[in-house]
CSV table of C-alpha atoms and ligand atoms in Angstrom, one decimal:
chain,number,residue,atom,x,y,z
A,1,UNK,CA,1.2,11.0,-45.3
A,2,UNK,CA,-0.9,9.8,-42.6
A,3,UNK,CA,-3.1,11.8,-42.0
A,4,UNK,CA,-7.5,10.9,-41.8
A,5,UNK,CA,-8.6,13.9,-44.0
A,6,UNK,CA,-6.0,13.0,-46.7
A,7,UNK,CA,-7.2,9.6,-46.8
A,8,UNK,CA,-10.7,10.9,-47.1
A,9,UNK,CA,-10.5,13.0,-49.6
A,10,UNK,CA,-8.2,10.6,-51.6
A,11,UNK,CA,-11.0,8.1,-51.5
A,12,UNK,CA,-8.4,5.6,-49.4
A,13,UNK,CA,-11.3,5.7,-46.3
A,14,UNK,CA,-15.0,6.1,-47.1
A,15,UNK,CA,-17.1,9.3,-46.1
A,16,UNK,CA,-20.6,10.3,-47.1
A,17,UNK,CA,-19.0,12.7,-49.9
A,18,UNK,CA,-20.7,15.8,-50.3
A,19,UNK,CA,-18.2,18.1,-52.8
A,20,UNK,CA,-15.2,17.1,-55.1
A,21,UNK,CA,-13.2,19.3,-57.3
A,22,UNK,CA,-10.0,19.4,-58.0
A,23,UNK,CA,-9.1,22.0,-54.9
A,24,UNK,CA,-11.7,20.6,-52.4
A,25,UNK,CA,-13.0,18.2,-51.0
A,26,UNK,CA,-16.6,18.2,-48.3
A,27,UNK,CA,-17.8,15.7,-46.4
A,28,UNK,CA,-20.7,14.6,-43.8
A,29,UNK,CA,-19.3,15.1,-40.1
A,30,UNK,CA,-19.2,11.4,-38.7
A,31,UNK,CA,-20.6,12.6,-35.2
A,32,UNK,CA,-23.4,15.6,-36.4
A,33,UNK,CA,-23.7,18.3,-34.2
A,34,UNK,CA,-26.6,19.9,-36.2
A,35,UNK,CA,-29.2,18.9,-38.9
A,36,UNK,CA,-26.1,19.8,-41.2
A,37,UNK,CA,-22.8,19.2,-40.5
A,38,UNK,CA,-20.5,19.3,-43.4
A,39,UNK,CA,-16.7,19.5,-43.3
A,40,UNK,CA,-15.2,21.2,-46.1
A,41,UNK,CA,-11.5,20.6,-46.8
A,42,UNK,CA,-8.8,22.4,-48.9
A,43,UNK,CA,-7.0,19.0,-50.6
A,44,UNK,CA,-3.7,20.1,-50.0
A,45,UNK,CA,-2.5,19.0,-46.7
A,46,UNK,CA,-2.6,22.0,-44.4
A,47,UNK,CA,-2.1,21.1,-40.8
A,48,UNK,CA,-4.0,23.7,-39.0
A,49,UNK,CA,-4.7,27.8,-39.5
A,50,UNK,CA,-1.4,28.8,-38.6
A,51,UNK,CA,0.1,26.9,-41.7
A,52,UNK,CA,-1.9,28.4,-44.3
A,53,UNK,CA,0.4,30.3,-46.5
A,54,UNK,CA,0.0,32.6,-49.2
A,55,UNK,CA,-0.1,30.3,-51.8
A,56,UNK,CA,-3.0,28.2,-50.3
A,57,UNK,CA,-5.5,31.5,-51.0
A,58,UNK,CA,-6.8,30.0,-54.3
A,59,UNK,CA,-8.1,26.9,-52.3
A,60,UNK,CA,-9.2,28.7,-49.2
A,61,UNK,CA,-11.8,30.7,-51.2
A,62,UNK,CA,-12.9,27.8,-53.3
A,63,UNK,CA,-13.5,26.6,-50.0
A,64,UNK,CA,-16.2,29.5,-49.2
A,65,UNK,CA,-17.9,29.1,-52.7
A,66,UNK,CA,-18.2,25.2,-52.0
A,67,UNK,CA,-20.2,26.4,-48.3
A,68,UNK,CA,-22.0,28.9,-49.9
A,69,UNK,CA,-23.7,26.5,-52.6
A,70,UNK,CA,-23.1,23.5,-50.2
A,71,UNK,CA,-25.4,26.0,-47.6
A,72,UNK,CA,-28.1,26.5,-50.6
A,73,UNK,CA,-28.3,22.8,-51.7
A,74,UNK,CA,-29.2,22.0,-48.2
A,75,UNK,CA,-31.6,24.6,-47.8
A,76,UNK,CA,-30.1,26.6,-44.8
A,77,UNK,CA,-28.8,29.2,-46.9
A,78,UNK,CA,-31.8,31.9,-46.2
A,79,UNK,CA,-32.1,30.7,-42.6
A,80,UNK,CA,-29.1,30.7,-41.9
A,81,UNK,CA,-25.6,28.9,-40.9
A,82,UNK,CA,-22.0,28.7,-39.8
A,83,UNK,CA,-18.8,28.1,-40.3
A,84,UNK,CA,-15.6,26.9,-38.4
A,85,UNK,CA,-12.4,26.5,-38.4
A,86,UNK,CA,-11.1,25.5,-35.1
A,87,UNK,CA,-7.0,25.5,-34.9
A,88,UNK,CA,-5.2,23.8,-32.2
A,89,UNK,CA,-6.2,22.9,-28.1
A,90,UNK,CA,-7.9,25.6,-26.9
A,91,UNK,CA,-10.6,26.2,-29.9
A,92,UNK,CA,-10.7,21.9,-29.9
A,93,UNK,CA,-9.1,21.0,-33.0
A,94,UNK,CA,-8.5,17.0,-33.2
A,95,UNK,CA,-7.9,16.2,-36.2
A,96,UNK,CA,-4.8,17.8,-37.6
A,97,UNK,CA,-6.0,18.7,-41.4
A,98,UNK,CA,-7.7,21.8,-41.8
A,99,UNK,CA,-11.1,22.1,-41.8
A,100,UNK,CA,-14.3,24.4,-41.8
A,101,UNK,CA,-17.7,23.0,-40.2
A,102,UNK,CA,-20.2,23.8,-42.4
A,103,UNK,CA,-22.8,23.8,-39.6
A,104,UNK,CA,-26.6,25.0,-39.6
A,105,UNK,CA,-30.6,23.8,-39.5
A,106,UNK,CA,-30.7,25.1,-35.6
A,107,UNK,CA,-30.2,27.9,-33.8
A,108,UNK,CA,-26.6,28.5,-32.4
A,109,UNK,CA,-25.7,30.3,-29.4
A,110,UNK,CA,-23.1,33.1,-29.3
A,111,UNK,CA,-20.5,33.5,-27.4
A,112,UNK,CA,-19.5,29.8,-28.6
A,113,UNK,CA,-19.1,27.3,-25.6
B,1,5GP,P1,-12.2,19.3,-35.0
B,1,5GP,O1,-12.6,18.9,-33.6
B,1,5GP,O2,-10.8,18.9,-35.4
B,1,5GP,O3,-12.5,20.8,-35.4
B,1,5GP,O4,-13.2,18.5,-36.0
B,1,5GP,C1,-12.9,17.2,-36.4
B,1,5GP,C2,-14.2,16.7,-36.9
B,1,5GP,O5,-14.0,15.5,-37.7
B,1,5GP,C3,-15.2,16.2,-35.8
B,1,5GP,O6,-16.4,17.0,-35.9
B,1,5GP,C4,-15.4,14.7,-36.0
B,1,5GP,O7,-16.7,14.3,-35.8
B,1,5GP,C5,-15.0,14.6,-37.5
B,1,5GP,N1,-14.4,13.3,-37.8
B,1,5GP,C6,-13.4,12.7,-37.1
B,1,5GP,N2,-13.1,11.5,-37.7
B,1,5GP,C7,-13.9,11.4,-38.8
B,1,5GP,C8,-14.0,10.4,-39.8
B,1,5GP,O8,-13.3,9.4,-39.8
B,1,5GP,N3,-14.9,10.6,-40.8
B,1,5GP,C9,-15.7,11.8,-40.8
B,1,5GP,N4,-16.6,11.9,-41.8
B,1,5GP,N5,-15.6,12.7,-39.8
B,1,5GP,C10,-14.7,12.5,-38.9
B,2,ZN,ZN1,-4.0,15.9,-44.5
């Protein structure tokens, strides 16, 4: 399939690899929007939110456990951090895999821009 975030997490192109288990896959954000910017990725391909299905639960939450120790290994577990999964044009979604921005090490705003 070609798709960027299968490649990446098959190893086919490089990334500053930051988890790997047999359900998920996290990776440094090429273009950082904060001190940490992690994507975290469920292998299987899932295009966006709206594809999820039922069966993809298993992975979703080994997903959260990855960003909550991810979140602790880089220290902004007590201070505190985000995540997001942005699905389709309006919420900016570009690349076509699903994926949750492990984001913290500044202060966000709230509403999001
Ligand atoms: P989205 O806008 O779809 O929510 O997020 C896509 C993210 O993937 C962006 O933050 C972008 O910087 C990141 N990204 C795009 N291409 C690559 C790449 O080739 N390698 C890595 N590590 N990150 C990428
Ligand atoms: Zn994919």
């Amino acid at each position: 399939m070609d798709c960027l975030f299968c490649k990446i997490a098959a190893k086919q192109i490089p990334s500053k690899v930051v988890h790997d288990d047999n359900d998920v896959f996290a990776f440094e954000d090429i273009n950082p929007q904060a001190p940490v910017h992690v994507l975290i990725i469920p292998k299987k391909h899932v295009a966006t939110l709206n594809d999820l299905e039922k069966d993809d639960c298993e992975a979703l939450s080994r997903v959260y456990m990855a960003a909550k120790k991810i979140a602790l290994d880089r220290g902004v577990a007590d201070s505190g951090f985000r995540v997001v999964a942005n699905c389709n044009a309006d919420a900016g979604q570009t690349v076509f895999h699903l994926h949750f921005h492990l984001l913290g090490g500044r202060k966000f705003g709230w509403p999001p821009g």
